[in-house]
mmCIF file of C-alpha atoms in Angstrom:
data_model
loop_
_atom_site.group_PDB
_atom_site.id
_atom_site.type_symbol
_atom_site.label_atom_id
_atom_site.label_comp_id
_atom_site.label_asym_id
_atom_site.label_seq_id
_atom_site.Cartn_x
_atom_site.Cartn_y
_atom_site.Cartn_z
ATOM 1 C CA GLU B 1 177.474 -41.324 211.360
ATOM 2 C CA VAL B 2 176.852 -44.975 210.531
ATOM 3 C CA GLU B 3 173.421 -46.091 211.661
ATOM 4 C CA VAL B 4 171.285 -49.190 211.374
ATOM 5 C CA VAL B 5 167.681 -49.082 212.541
ATOM 6 C CA GLU B 6 165.499 -52.149 212.896
ATOM 7 C CA SER B 7 161.731 -52.317 212.615
ATOM 8 C CA GLY B 8 158.981 -54.859 212.158
ATOM 9 C CA GLY B 9 158.999 -56.694 215.462
ATOM 10 C CA GLY B 10 155.865 -57.486 217.408
ATOM 11 C CA LEU B 11 153.663 -60.135 218.941
ATOM 12 C CA VAL B 12 152.881 -63.116 216.727
ATOM 13 C CA GLN B 13 151.253 -66.480 217.340
ATOM 14 C CA PRO B 14 153.217 -69.696 217.010
ATOM 15 C CA GLY B 15 153.352 -70.692 213.366
ATOM 16 C CA GLY B 16 152.970 -67.108 212.249
ATOM 17 C CA SER B 17 155.252 -64.892 210.177
ATOM 18 C CA LEU B 18 156.995 -61.553 210.515
ATOM 19 C CA ARG B 19 159.336 -59.555 208.324
ATOM 20 C CA LEU B 20 162.013 -57.500 210.006
ATOM 21 C CA SER B 21 163.645 -54.568 208.241
ATOM 22 C CA CYS B 22 166.890 -52.780 208.915
ATOM 23 C CA ALA B 23 167.464 -49.350 207.392
ATOM 24 C CA ALA B 24 171.118 -48.459 206.981
ATOM 25 C CA SER B 25 172.691 -45.045 206.487
ATOM 26 C CA ALA B 26 175.989 -43.224 206.204
ATOM 27 C CA PHE B 27 177.967 -46.042 204.622
ATOM 28 C CA THR B 28 178.084 -47.780 201.241
ATOM 29 C CA PHE B 29 175.544 -50.454 202.131
ATOM 30 C CA SER B 30 176.031 -52.633 199.065
ATOM 31 C CA ILE B 31 179.682 -53.316 199.854
ATOM 32 C CA TYR B 32 179.344 -54.707 203.341
ATOM 33 C CA ALA B 33 178.092 -57.989 204.699
ATOM 34 C CA MET B 34 175.137 -57.602 207.048
ATOM 35 C CA SER B 35 173.893 -59.845 209.812
ATOM 36 C CA TRP B 36 171.102 -60.567 212.264
ATOM 37 C CA VAL B 37 171.884 -61.488 215.850
ATOM 38 C CA ARG B 38 169.269 -62.177 218.514
ATOM 39 C CA GLN B 39 169.142 -62.097 222.270
ATOM 40 C CA ALA B 40 166.434 -63.888 224.194
ATOM 41 C CA PRO B 41 165.278 -62.092 227.358
ATOM 42 C CA GLY B 42 168.032 -62.250 229.972
ATOM 43 C CA LYS B 43 170.217 -64.454 227.764
ATOM 44 C CA GLY B 44 173.344 -64.147 225.672
ATOM 45 C CA LEU B 45 173.903 -63.348 222.010
ATOM 46 C CA GLU B 46 172.997 -65.794 219.254
ATOM 47 C CA TRP B 47 173.978 -65.305 215.624
ATOM 48 C CA VAL B 48 171.003 -65.871 213.307
ATOM 49 C CA SER B 49 172.009 -65.123 209.719
ATOM 50 C CA SER B 50 174.397 -63.208 207.496
ATOM 51 C CA ILE B 51 174.371 -62.026 203.899
ATOM 52 C CA CYS B 52 177.657 -61.197 202.262
ATOM 53 C CA GLY B 53 178.373 -57.976 200.458
ATOM 54 C CA SER B 54 180.489 -59.444 197.709
ATOM 55 C CA ASP B 55 178.303 -62.100 196.127
ATOM 56 C CA GLY B 56 175.175 -62.037 198.296
ATOM 57 C CA SER B 57 175.851 -65.467 199.742
ATOM 58 C CA THR B 58 173.701 -66.268 202.749
ATOM 59 C CA TYR B 59 174.304 -68.238 205.917
ATOM 60 C CA TYR B 60 171.923 -69.373 208.657
ATOM 61 C CA SER B 61 172.073 -70.925 212.073
ATOM 62 C CA ASP B 62 170.629 -74.426 212.202
ATOM 63 C CA SER B 63 167.880 -73.217 214.518
ATOM 64 C CA VAL B 64 166.361 -70.988 211.806
ATOM 65 C CA LYS B 65 167.450 -72.670 208.582
ATOM 66 C CA GLY B 66 164.475 -73.395 206.373
ATOM 67 C CA ARG B 67 162.233 -70.987 208.289
ATOM 68 C CA PHE B 68 164.037 -67.626 208.039
ATOM 69 C CA THR B 69 165.262 -65.870 204.891
ATOM 70 C CA ILE B 70 167.738 -63.011 204.881
ATOM 71 C CA SER B 71 167.790 -60.613 201.959
ATOM 72 C CA ARG B 72 168.918 -57.138 201.048
ATOM 73 C CA ASP B 73 167.786 -54.345 198.747
ATOM 74 C CA ASN B 74 170.894 -52.353 197.953
ATOM 75 C CA SER B 75 168.836 -49.704 196.141
ATOM 76 C CA LYS B 76 167.000 -49.003 199.398
ATOM 77 C CA ASN B 77 169.929 -49.586 201.771
ATOM 78 C CA THR B 78 167.757 -52.051 203.615
ATOM 79 C CA LEU B 79 168.289 -55.492 205.098
ATOM 80 C CA TYR B 80 165.417 -57.891 205.712
ATOM 81 C CA LEU B 81 164.692 -61.011 207.699
ATOM 82 C CA GLN B 82 161.604 -62.947 206.692
ATOM 83 C CA MET B 83 160.622 -65.178 209.566
ATOM 84 C CA ASN B 84 158.108 -67.977 208.956
ATOM 85 C CA ASN B 85 156.730 -70.760 211.123
ATOM 86 C CA LEU B 86 157.739 -68.901 214.246
ATOM 87 C CA ARG B 87 158.202 -70.763 217.503
ATOM 88 C CA ALA B 88 158.161 -69.686 221.129
ATOM 89 C CA GLU B 89 161.930 -70.128 221.232
ATOM 90 C CA ASP B 90 162.303 -67.427 218.564
ATOM 91 C CA THR B 91 161.195 -64.838 221.117
ATOM 92 C CA ALA B 92 164.072 -62.387 221.369
ATOM 93 C CA LEU B 93 165.406 -58.934 220.656
ATOM 94 C CA TYR B 94 166.645 -59.047 217.080
ATOM 95 C CA TYR B 95 169.654 -56.906 216.273
ATOM 96 C CA CYS B 96 170.740 -55.854 212.820
ATOM 97 C CA ALA B 97 174.505 -55.534 212.563
ATOM 98 C CA LYS B 98 176.888 -54.268 209.929
ATOM 99 C CA ASN B 99 179.915 -56.435 209.274
ATOM 100 C CA VAL B 100 183.400 -54.964 209.256
ATOM 101 C CA ARG B 101 183.957 -55.903 205.604
ATOM 102 C CA GLU B 102 182.259 -57.446 202.573
ATOM 103 C CA SER B 103 183.032 -60.956 203.710
ATOM 104 C CA CYS B 104 180.536 -62.616 206.018
ATOM 105 C CA TYR B 105 183.577 -63.922 207.903
ATOM 106 C CA SER B 106 184.100 -60.709 209.801
ATOM 107 C CA ALA B 107 183.090 -59.081 213.077
ATOM 108 C CA PHE B 108 180.052 -56.867 213.583
ATOM 109 C CA ASP B 109 181.039 -53.240 214.040
ATOM 110 C CA TYR B 110 177.724 -51.375 214.147
ATOM 111 C CA TRP B 111 174.576 -52.623 215.836
ATOM 112 C CA GLY B 112 171.056 -51.279 215.926
ATOM 113 C CA GLN B 113 168.922 -50.928 219.039
ATOM 114 C CA GLY B 114 167.027 -54.084 218.219
ATOM 115 C CA THR B 115 163.420 -54.962 217.522
ATOM 116 C CA LEU B 116 161.516 -57.259 219.859
ATOM 117 C CA VAL B 117 159.822 -60.360 218.523
ATOM 118 C CA THR B 118 157.468 -62.171 220.865
ATOM 119 C CA VAL B 119 155.978 -65.485 219.823
ATOM 120 C CA SER B 120 153.074 -66.401 222.033
ATOM 121 C CA SER B 121 149.462 -67.474 221.834
ATOM 122 C CA ASP O 1 180.025 -76.081 215.668
ATOM 123 C CA ILE O 2 182.806 -74.146 217.390
ATOM 124 C CA VAL O 3 181.945 -73.852 221.072
ATOM 125 C CA MET O 4 183.151 -70.763 222.914
ATOM 126 C CA THR O 5 183.669 -70.859 226.664
ATOM 127 C CA GLN O 6 184.502 -67.915 228.907
ATOM 128 C CA SER O 7 185.966 -67.598 232.371
ATOM 129 C CA PRO O 8 185.151 -66.364 234.860
ATOM 130 C CA ASP O 9 181.361 -66.108 234.630
ATOM 131 C CA SER O 10 181.600 -62.850 236.559
ATOM 132 C CA LEU O 11 184.144 -60.719 238.298
ATOM 133 C CA ALA O 12 184.127 -57.704 240.597
ATOM 134 C CA MET O 13 187.209 -55.542 240.870
ATOM 135 C CA SER O 14 187.995 -52.230 242.494
ATOM 136 C CA LEU O 15 188.322 -49.101 240.409
ATOM 137 C CA GLY O 16 191.741 -48.916 238.812
ATOM 138 C CA GLU O 17 192.437 -52.630 239.109
ATOM 139 C CA ARG O 18 193.331 -54.882 236.204
ATOM 140 C CA ALA O 19 190.564 -57.167 234.944
ATOM 141 C CA THR O 20 191.209 -60.234 232.811
ATOM 142 C CA ILE O 21 188.643 -62.287 230.920
ATOM 143 C CA ASN O 22 189.507 -65.522 229.173
ATOM 144 C CA CYS O 23 187.843 -67.184 226.212
ATOM 145 C CA LYS O 24 188.542 -70.587 224.739
ATOM 146 C CA SER O 25 187.313 -71.968 221.424
ATOM 147 C CA SER O 26 186.741 -75.676 220.866
ATOM 148 C CA GLN O 27 188.879 -75.535 217.732
ATOM 149 C CA SER O 28 191.443 -73.147 216.332
ATOM 150 C CA VAL O 29 190.115 -69.953 214.746
ATOM 151 C CA PHE O 30 193.489 -69.063 213.226
ATOM 152 C CA HIS O 31 193.605 -68.859 209.435
ATOM 153 C CA SER O 32 197.103 -69.638 208.192
ATOM 154 C CA SER O 33 196.279 -68.173 204.770
ATOM 155 C CA ASN O 34 196.302 -64.635 206.180
ATOM 156 C CA ASN O 35 197.769 -65.167 209.672
ATOM 157 C CA LYS O 36 194.623 -63.875 211.309
ATOM 158 C CA ASN O 37 192.542 -65.094 214.219
ATOM 159 C CA TYR O 38 188.851 -64.791 213.365
ATOM 160 C CA PHE O 39 187.949 -63.666 216.851
ATOM 161 C CA ALA O 40 186.276 -60.646 218.449
ATOM 162 C CA TRP O 41 185.328 -59.158 221.807
ATOM 163 C CA TYR O 42 182.119 -57.204 222.423
ATOM 164 C CA GLN O 43 180.909 -55.107 225.344
ATOM 165 C CA GLN O 44 177.232 -54.873 226.244
ATOM 166 C CA LYS O 45 176.327 -52.322 228.869
ATOM 167 C CA PRO O 46 173.012 -52.642 230.720
ATOM 168 C CA GLY O 47 170.111 -51.771 228.448
ATOM 169 C CA GLN O 48 172.348 -51.167 225.428
ATOM 170 C CA SER O 49 173.269 -52.914 222.215
ATOM 171 C CA PRO O 50 176.569 -54.770 221.972
ATOM 172 C CA LYS O 51 179.609 -52.778 220.933
ATOM 173 C CA LEU O 52 182.615 -54.150 219.092
ATOM 174 C CA LEU O 53 185.783 -53.633 221.134
ATOM 175 C CA ILE O 54 188.383 -55.785 219.415
ATOM 176 C CA HIS O 55 188.526 -57.927 216.280
ATOM 177 C CA TRP O 56 191.184 -60.073 214.669
ATOM 178 C CA ALA O 57 191.882 -60.965 218.326
ATOM 179 C CA SER O 58 193.965 -57.874 219.041
ATOM 180 C CA THR O 59 192.873 -54.989 216.770
ATOM 181 C CA ARG O 60 191.166 -52.351 218.866
ATOM 182 C CA GLU O 61 188.210 -50.625 217.228
ATOM 183 C CA SER O 62 188.469 -46.894 216.612
ATOM 184 C CA GLY O 63 187.404 -44.936 219.694
ATOM 185 C CA VAL O 64 187.862 -47.803 222.133
ATOM 186 C CA PRO O 65 189.994 -46.701 225.100
ATOM 187 C CA ASP O 66 193.497 -48.141 225.099
ATOM 188 C CA ARG O 67 192.952 -49.673 228.529
ATOM 189 C CA PHE O 68 191.204 -52.463 226.580
ATOM 190 C CA SER O 69 193.532 -54.940 224.915
ATOM 191 C CA GLY O 70 193.109 -58.340 223.333
ATOM 192 C CA SER O 71 195.641 -61.125 223.054
ATOM 193 C CA GLY O 72 195.906 -64.785 222.231
ATOM 194 C CA SER O 73 195.887 -67.046 219.204
ATOM 195 C CA GLY O 74 194.481 -70.350 218.036
ATOM 196 C CA THR O 75 192.100 -71.435 220.759
ATOM 197 C CA ASP O 76 192.954 -69.264 223.762
ATOM 198 C CA PHE O 77 192.226 -65.574 224.021
ATOM 199 C CA THR O 78 192.261 -62.870 226.682
ATOM 200 C CA LEU O 79 190.621 -59.482 227.094
ATOM 201 C CA THR O 80 192.418 -57.230 229.542
ATOM 202 C CA ILE O 81 191.110 -54.019 231.047
ATOM 203 C CA SER O 82 194.260 -52.456 232.434
ATOM 204 C CA SER O 83 192.592 -50.037 234.843
ATOM 205 C CA LEU O 84 188.922 -50.690 235.494
ATOM 206 C CA GLN O 85 186.633 -47.672 235.271
ATOM 207 C CA ALA O 86 183.041 -47.285 236.425
ATOM 208 C CA GLU O 87 181.849 -47.083 232.814
ATOM 209 C CA ASP O 88 183.311 -50.515 232.090
ATOM 210 C CA VAL O 89 180.513 -52.253 234.024
ATOM 211 C CA ALA O 90 179.072 -54.526 231.362
ATOM 212 C CA ILE O 91 178.849 -58.050 230.041
ATOM 213 C CA TYR O 92 181.701 -58.990 227.749
ATOM 214 C CA TYR O 93 181.236 -61.554 224.988
ATOM 215 C CA CYS O 94 183.790 -63.290 222.828
ATOM 216 C CA GLN O 95 182.898 -64.473 219.327
ATOM 217 C CA GLN O 96 184.442 -66.513 216.555
ATOM 218 C CA TYR O 97 183.759 -65.762 212.907
ATOM 219 C CA TYR O 98 186.031 -68.474 211.540
ATOM 220 C CA GLY O 99 183.202 -70.786 210.618
ATOM 221 C CA THR O 100 179.429 -70.920 210.579
ATOM 222 C CA PRO O 101 177.557 -70.882 212.814
ATOM 223 C CA PHE O 102 179.332 -67.804 214.117
ATOM 224 C CA THR O 103 179.250 -68.455 217.836
ATOM 225 C CA PHE O 104 179.455 -66.290 220.930
ATOM 226 C CA GLY O 105 180.682 -67.134 224.374
ATOM 227 C CA PRO O 106 178.177 -67.081 227.254
ATOM 228 C CA GLY O 107 179.458 -63.738 228.518
ATOM 229 C CA THR O 108 181.406 -62.482 231.523
ATOM 230 C CA LYS O 109 179.759 -59.948 233.791
ATOM 231 C CA VAL O 110 182.106 -57.260 235.087
ATOM 232 C CA ASP O 111 181.184 -55.214 238.150
ATOM 233 C CA ILE O 112 182.852 -52.779 240.482
ATOM 234 C CA LYS O 113 183.652 -54.040 243.960
#
């Protein structure tokens, strides 16, 4: 069964860094686009970033552009999100999601349970 | 950015009733090159991760009960639950993946009356 499992969340001070990981299994990871979506406590869903499966193109929301970097290691079936210069408003549950197809312009069909990032002094 | 709006904010229906949720995008998400609407519906039950119900506006995901259906095109979309069940209590989000940033609606909370 398709599974994506996030890790790496935690408590970090403003200005700090974290790297999230997402381990994928039971599908051909390299083919599919992958994405990060976050949800602040008690709030709705916010798309953060996507990396395409075809050419590895990357896309970011304006709120994280220049601070976050999405990457993938197809040999390890793992997706990453390097988060630098974290702000209080980055506090959220971060979901890893598999896209329906290789194009980033597709829906998210499998989601992990999320990893919580808390930015606070 | 494409802004997604949903109505109503919440609804409470009796078991077995029909529930309808509307979503409007600030610009068309229809791609004439492939005749597809780059639009999806997700369900998020309390304490759970979101689940994809419908993409391409009307294509139901495998395993999703057929009481869920999606319709609409361009800028106006509808999710219909034909006969509301207790397990359908959730927040429902619409999303466009036509252009970045990929944006979600604010959600519609569905409860049982």
